[in-house]
Amino acid sequence: MAERRESFHPTPDELRRLLAGSGPGWPANLLVASTLDSTSRMARRLVSRLLEDDESVPSFVVVGLHQSGGKGREGRTWWSPPGAGLYATWVATVPIADLSWLPLRVPLALCEALDRFIPGRCRIKWPNDVLVEGRKIGGVLIEAVRRASPEAEVLIGFGVNRSHPTEEMPSLRATSLCGEMVNPPTLAELIRVTLERVGAVLSAPSSPADLLAAFRARLIHQVGETLQVRMGDERIEGRFLGVDDSGFLRLEVSGEEKRIAAGEVVQ
């Protein structure tokens, strides 16, 4: 599909005006920066300062129009050209019991937000990459800052490619909204719709049963196919058996079932 480029990149003040008046689920506190190292590092610095001063940590979102060192999974960099995509970190305080569900809830929220623009086309590569026809369009990175029972402060990072030039993509397995549709949303519309959906999921989470059903329905993996999973320096290959009731990946390896809580499907 031919790409449609947009030359208008809003300034932080313009973006704040474009986002004014957004509906339910909208963050109470929103910081928009024209450029920064990464939204997650900025959010972590703000949280650390609040904790050092014995202040409570409110819910807030950091959005960057450009990241010089955006963070991806496994220490990789998230390519973040100026004005080309959604780069955000949502700081939230959640019950510790809900931490394990965030890696399912947030990629689902991204898929549901993108359904507004490319209905039904988004799928999830376990645990939390968002794909369109096998190409990555978005991703999630969740980090706990502090666990103080019964709650934890977490950084929920997420990004969506909007107008990244295809020829400059770091991988042929990546895509963007401009590469997938003729009339893509503006950057402000993409940010507004996505933040509203993530906010709604965080403020009124679905039941585990409904969440698991929705997550399983979005998975790109088919039962019986061979998957290779990387866990640090270790790689495990096996036959995909599905996702269990905790969201763990189930693999049959040498005739035995293994359940994997954290890792990355690489093949």
GROMACS .gro file of C-alpha atoms in nm:
model
  267
    1MET     CA    1   0.000   0.000   0.000
    2ALA     CA    2   0.135   0.344  -0.089
    3GLU     CA    3   0.245   0.551   0.205
    4ARG     CA    4   0.098   0.888   0.285
    5ARG     CA    5   0.344   1.121   0.457
    6GLU     CA    6   0.242   1.408   0.682
    7SER     CA    7   0.477   1.704   0.718
    8PHE     CA    8   0.299   1.859   1.016
    9HIS     CA    9   0.466   1.770   1.344
   10PRO     CA   10   0.292   1.948   1.634
   11THR     CA   11   0.489   2.126   1.903
   12PRO     CA   12   0.421   2.020   2.264
   13ASP     CA   13   0.194   2.325   2.316
   14GLU     CA   14   0.002   2.251   1.994
   15LEU     CA   15  -0.034   1.888   2.092
   16ARG     CA   16  -0.167   1.981   2.437
   17ARG     CA   17  -0.431   2.200   2.272
   18LEU     CA   18  -0.524   1.926   2.025
   19LEU     CA   19  -0.562   1.680   2.313
   20ALA     CA   20  -0.766   1.911   2.537
   21GLY     CA   21  -1.106   1.785   2.643
   22SER     CA   22  -1.042   1.416   2.590
   23GLY     CA   23  -1.291   1.179   2.750
   24PRO     CA   24  -1.310   0.902   3.013
   25GLY     CA   25  -0.985   0.722   3.090
   26TRP     CA   26  -0.782   1.032   3.014
   27PRO     CA   27  -0.478   1.077   3.245
   28ALA     CA   28  -0.514   1.336   3.519
   29ASN     CA   29  -0.156   1.453   3.458
   30LEU     CA   30   0.004   1.470   3.113
   31LEU     CA   31   0.359   1.583   3.036
   32VAL     CA   32   0.444   1.638   2.667
   33ALA     CA   33   0.808   1.693   2.571
   34SER     CA   34   0.945   1.787   2.231
   35THR     CA   35   1.255   1.571   2.282
   36LEU     CA   36   1.399   1.360   2.563
   37ASP     CA   37   1.619   1.056   2.610
   38SER     CA   38   1.320   0.830   2.669
   39THR     CA   39   0.976   0.863   2.823
   40SER     CA   40   1.050   0.577   3.062
   41ARG     CA   41   1.372   0.730   3.189
   42MET     CA   42   1.200   1.065   3.240
   43ALA     CA   43   0.912   0.896   3.424
   44ARG     CA   44   1.154   0.698   3.643
   45ARG     CA   45   1.344   1.015   3.736
   46LEU     CA   46   1.020   1.189   3.837
   47VAL     CA   47   0.902   0.891   4.041
   48SER     CA   48   1.241   0.857   4.212
   49ARG     CA   49   1.235   1.225   4.311
   50LEU     CA   50   0.886   1.192   4.458
   51LEU     CA   51   0.983   0.882   4.657
   52GLU     CA   52   1.303   1.047   4.783
   53ASP     CA   53   1.088   1.335   4.913
   54ASP     CA   54   0.842   1.089   5.074
   55GLU     CA   55   0.569   1.216   4.841
   56SER     CA   56   0.289   1.001   4.705
   57VAL     CA   57   0.320   0.910   4.337
   58PRO     CA   58   0.020   1.030   4.134
   59SER     CA   59  -0.082   0.873   3.807
   60PHE     CA   60   0.076   1.058   3.516
   61VAL     CA   61   0.179   1.009   3.154
   62VAL     CA   62   0.494   1.124   2.977
   63VAL     CA   63   0.464   1.164   2.599
   64GLY     CA   64   0.765   1.247   2.383
   65LEU     CA   65   0.755   1.377   2.026
   66HIS     CA   66   1.111   1.247   1.986
   67GLN     CA   67   1.325   1.004   2.187
   68SER     CA   68   1.700   1.005   2.146
   69GLY     CA   69   1.727   0.669   2.325
   70GLY     CA   70   1.384   0.506   2.334
   71LYS     CA   71   1.379   0.181   2.532
   72GLY     CA   72   1.266  -0.150   2.388
   73ARG     CA   73   1.266  -0.504   2.524
   74GLU     CA   74   1.589  -0.681   2.623
   75GLY     CA   75   1.780  -0.351   2.634
   76ARG     CA   76   1.714  -0.272   2.268
   77THR     CA   77   1.641   0.077   2.133
   78TRP     CA   78   1.294   0.180   2.015
   79TRP     CA   79   1.345   0.387   1.698
   80SER     CA   80   1.169   0.719   1.765
   81PRO     CA   81   1.196   0.975   1.480
   82PRO     CA   82   1.055   1.321   1.560
   83GLY     CA   83   0.677   1.337   1.527
   84ALA     CA   84   0.652   0.993   1.365
   85GLY     CA   85   0.477   0.795   1.635
   86LEU     CA   86   0.335   0.757   1.981
   87TYR     CA   87   0.607   0.727   2.245
   88ALA     CA   88   0.460   0.721   2.596
   89THR     CA   89   0.505   0.595   2.951
   90TRP     CA   90   0.212   0.576   3.191
   91VAL     CA   91   0.299   0.577   3.561
   92ALA     CA   92   0.039   0.394   3.769
   93THR     CA   93  -0.001   0.249   4.115
   94VAL     CA   94  -0.161  -0.094   4.094
   95PRO     CA   95  -0.230  -0.379   4.337
   96ILE     CA   96   0.064  -0.619   4.339
   97ALA     CA   97  -0.179  -0.900   4.258
   98ASP     CA   98  -0.257  -0.724   3.925
   99LEU     CA   99   0.106  -0.685   3.811
  100SER     CA  100   0.113  -1.016   3.627
  101TRP     CA  101  -0.192  -0.917   3.420
  102LEU     CA  102  -0.047  -0.590   3.283
  103PRO     CA  103   0.157  -0.763   3.006
  104LEU     CA  104  -0.175  -0.897   2.874
  105ARG     CA  105  -0.395  -0.592   2.936
  106VAL     CA  106  -0.175  -0.326   2.777
  107PRO     CA  107  -0.107  -0.490   2.436
  108LEU     CA  108  -0.477  -0.571   2.418
  109ALA     CA  109  -0.553  -0.204   2.484
  110LEU     CA  110  -0.319  -0.105   2.198
  111CYS     CA  111  -0.494  -0.350   1.965
  112GLU     CA  112  -0.835  -0.218   2.064
  113ALA     CA  113  -0.721   0.141   2.011
  114LEU     CA  114  -0.580   0.058   1.667
  115ASP     CA  115  -0.906  -0.114   1.573
  116ARG     CA  116  -1.040   0.240   1.534
  117PHE     CA  117  -0.810   0.284   1.233
  118ILE     CA  118  -0.732  -0.066   1.102
  119PRO     CA  119  -1.024  -0.276   1.231
  120GLY     CA  120  -0.946  -0.634   1.328
  121ARG     CA  121  -0.597  -0.639   1.180
  122CYS     CA  122  -0.383  -0.626   1.495
  123ARG     CA  123  -0.248  -0.941   1.652
  124ILE     CA  124  -0.021  -1.005   1.952
  125LYS     CA  125   0.310  -1.188   1.945
  126TRP     CA  126   0.358  -1.326   2.296
  127PRO     CA  127   0.405  -1.162   2.530
  128ASN     CA  128   0.329  -0.806   2.416
  129ASP     CA  129   0.436  -0.710   2.063
  130VAL     CA  130   0.155  -0.574   1.844
  131LEU     CA  131   0.169  -0.689   1.482
  132VAL     CA  132  -0.016  -0.623   1.158
  133GLU     CA  133   0.011  -0.916   0.916
  134GLY     CA  134   0.329  -1.031   1.088
  135ARG     CA  135   0.498  -0.689   1.099
  136LYS     CA  136   0.550  -0.500   1.424
  137ILE     CA  137   0.356  -0.177   1.461
  138GLY     CA  138   0.364  -0.135   1.839
  139GLY     CA  139   0.511  -0.267   2.159
  140VAL     CA  140   0.494  -0.258   2.537
  141LEU     CA  141   0.758  -0.241   2.811
  142ILE     CA  142   0.648  -0.272   3.176
  143GLU     CA  143   0.885  -0.206   3.466
  144ALA     CA  144   0.812  -0.204   3.838
  145VAL     CA  145   0.970   0.090   4.021
  146ARG     CA  146   0.875  -0.006   4.375
  147ARG     CA  147   0.677  -0.288   4.535
  148ALA     CA  148   0.538  -0.189   4.874
  149SER     CA  149   0.261  -0.433   4.962
  150PRO     CA  150  -0.023  -0.419   4.878
  151GLU     CA  151   0.062  -0.190   4.583
  152ALA     CA  152   0.338  -0.122   4.334
  153GLU     CA  153   0.441   0.177   4.124
  154VAL     CA  154   0.492   0.072   3.763
  155LEU     CA  155   0.613   0.229   3.441
  156ILE     CA  156   0.393   0.119   3.150
  157GLY     CA  157   0.578   0.210   2.833
  158PHE     CA  158   0.417   0.174   2.492
  159GLY     CA  159   0.478   0.291   2.139
  160VAL     CA  160   0.297   0.284   1.805
  161ASN     CA  161   0.455   0.353   1.466
  162ARG     CA  162   0.252   0.612   1.276
  163SER     CA  163   0.460   0.763   0.993
  164HIS     CA  164   0.797   0.592   1.020
  165PRO     CA  165   0.939   0.577   0.663
  166THR     CA  166   0.937   0.214   0.552
  167GLU     CA  167   1.276   0.239   0.382
  168GLU     CA  168   1.429   0.358   0.710
  169MET     CA  169   1.271   0.094   0.932
  170PRO     CA  170   1.532  -0.097   1.133
  171SER     CA  171   1.366  -0.423   1.029
  172LEU     CA  172   1.161  -0.552   0.736
  173ARG     CA  173   0.936  -0.700   1.002
  174ALA     CA  174   0.815  -0.353   1.106
  175THR     CA  175   0.534  -0.135   0.971
  176SER     CA  176   0.343   0.185   1.050
  177LEU     CA  177  -0.010   0.320   1.017
  178CYS     CA  178   0.095   0.526   0.715
  179GLY     CA  179   0.217   0.207   0.552
  180GLU     CA  180  -0.109   0.024   0.625
  181MET     CA  181  -0.381   0.279   0.534
  182VAL     CA  182  -0.451   0.557   0.286
  183ASN     CA  183  -0.583   0.811   0.538
  184PRO     CA  184  -0.401   0.756   0.866
  185PRO     CA  185  -0.499   0.945   1.180
  186THR     CA  186  -0.313   1.255   1.285
  187LEU     CA  187  -0.054   1.208   1.556
  188ALA     CA  188  -0.283   1.386   1.806
  189GLU     CA  189  -0.574   1.154   1.720
  190LEU     CA  190  -0.356   0.845   1.756
  191ILE     CA  191  -0.232   0.964   2.096
  192ARG     CA  192  -0.580   1.060   2.216
  193VAL     CA  193  -0.745   0.731   2.118
  194THR     CA  194  -0.461   0.518   2.255
  195LEU     CA  195  -0.431   0.699   2.589
  196GLU     CA  196  -0.807   0.684   2.640
  197ARG     CA  197  -0.811   0.309   2.580
  198VAL     CA  198  -0.508   0.237   2.801
  199GLY     CA  199  -0.657   0.460   3.071
  200ALA     CA  200  -0.990   0.279   3.055
  201VAL     CA  201  -0.816  -0.057   3.092
  202LEU     CA  202  -0.615   0.064   3.391
  203SER     CA  203  -0.912   0.224   3.566
  204ALA     CA  204  -1.165  -0.053   3.500
  205PRO     CA  205  -0.980  -0.378   3.422
  206SER     CA  206  -1.169  -0.675   3.284
  207SER     CA  207  -1.202  -1.002   3.473
  208PRO     CA  208  -0.914  -1.252   3.430
  209ALA     CA  209  -1.142  -1.489   3.239
  210ASP     CA  210  -1.251  -1.219   2.990
  211LEU     CA  211  -0.895  -1.090   2.963
  212LEU     CA  212  -0.754  -1.434   2.885
  213ALA     CA  213  -1.023  -1.502   2.626
  214ALA     CA  214  -0.954  -1.172   2.448
  215PHE     CA  215  -0.577  -1.219   2.468
  216ARG     CA  216  -0.591  -1.573   2.329
  217ALA     CA  217  -0.815  -1.455   2.044
  218ARG     CA  218  -0.555  -1.193   1.945
  219LEU     CA  219  -0.249  -1.420   1.954
  220ILE     CA  220  -0.076  -1.468   1.623
  221HIS     CA  221   0.055  -1.811   1.724
  222GLN     CA  222  -0.131  -2.127   1.624
  223VAL     CA  223  -0.149  -2.434   1.846
  224GLY     CA  224   0.091  -2.695   1.713
  225GLU     CA  225   0.337  -2.459   1.544
  226THR     CA  226   0.703  -2.457   1.644
  227LEU     CA  227   0.819  -2.156   1.843
  228GLN     CA  228   1.161  -2.051   1.959
  229VAL     CA  229   1.171  -1.846   2.281
  230ARG     CA  230   1.464  -1.643   2.408
  231MET     CA  231   1.506  -1.602   2.785
  232GLY     CA  232   1.821  -1.401   2.843
  233ASP     CA  233   2.105  -1.604   2.691
  234GLU     CA  234   1.895  -1.922   2.673
  235ARG     CA  235   1.680  -2.030   2.379
  236ILE     CA  236   1.408  -2.294   2.399
  237GLU     CA  237   1.231  -2.444   2.100
  238GLY     CA  238   0.909  -2.639   2.123
  239ARG     CA  239   0.556  -2.692   2.001
  240PHE     CA  240   0.310  -2.421   2.100
  241LEU     CA  241   0.032  -2.556   2.325
  242GLY     CA  242  -0.136  -2.226   2.408
  243VAL     CA  243  -0.139  -1.980   2.698
  244ASP     CA  244  -0.234  -2.099   3.046
  245ASP     CA  245  -0.468  -1.927   3.292
  246SER     CA  246  -0.183  -1.712   3.424
  247GLY     CA  247  -0.083  -1.590   3.077
  248PHE     CA  248   0.227  -1.812   3.069
  249LEU     CA  249   0.338  -1.958   2.737
  250ARG     CA  250   0.295  -2.335   2.713
  251LEU     CA  251   0.551  -2.525   2.505
  252GLU     CA  252   0.601  -2.895   2.449
  253VAL     CA  253   0.976  -2.957   2.463
  254SER     CA  254   1.111  -3.310   2.416
  255GLY     CA  255   0.772  -3.457   2.508
  256GLU     CA  256   0.733  -3.248   2.827
  257GLU     CA  257   0.532  -2.933   2.884
  258LYS     CA  258   0.718  -2.620   2.989
  259ARG     CA  259   0.544  -2.304   3.110
  260ILE     CA  260   0.731  -1.982   3.042
  261ALA     CA  261   0.648  -1.670   3.245
  262ALA     CA  262   0.881  -1.424   3.073
  263GLY     CA  263   1.075  -1.426   2.749
  264GLU     CA  264   1.049  -1.332   2.384
  265VAL     CA  265   0.928  -1.536   2.088
  266VAL     CA  266   1.196  -1.492   1.824
  267GLN     CA  267   1.080  -1.745   1.565
   0.00000   0.00000   0.00000
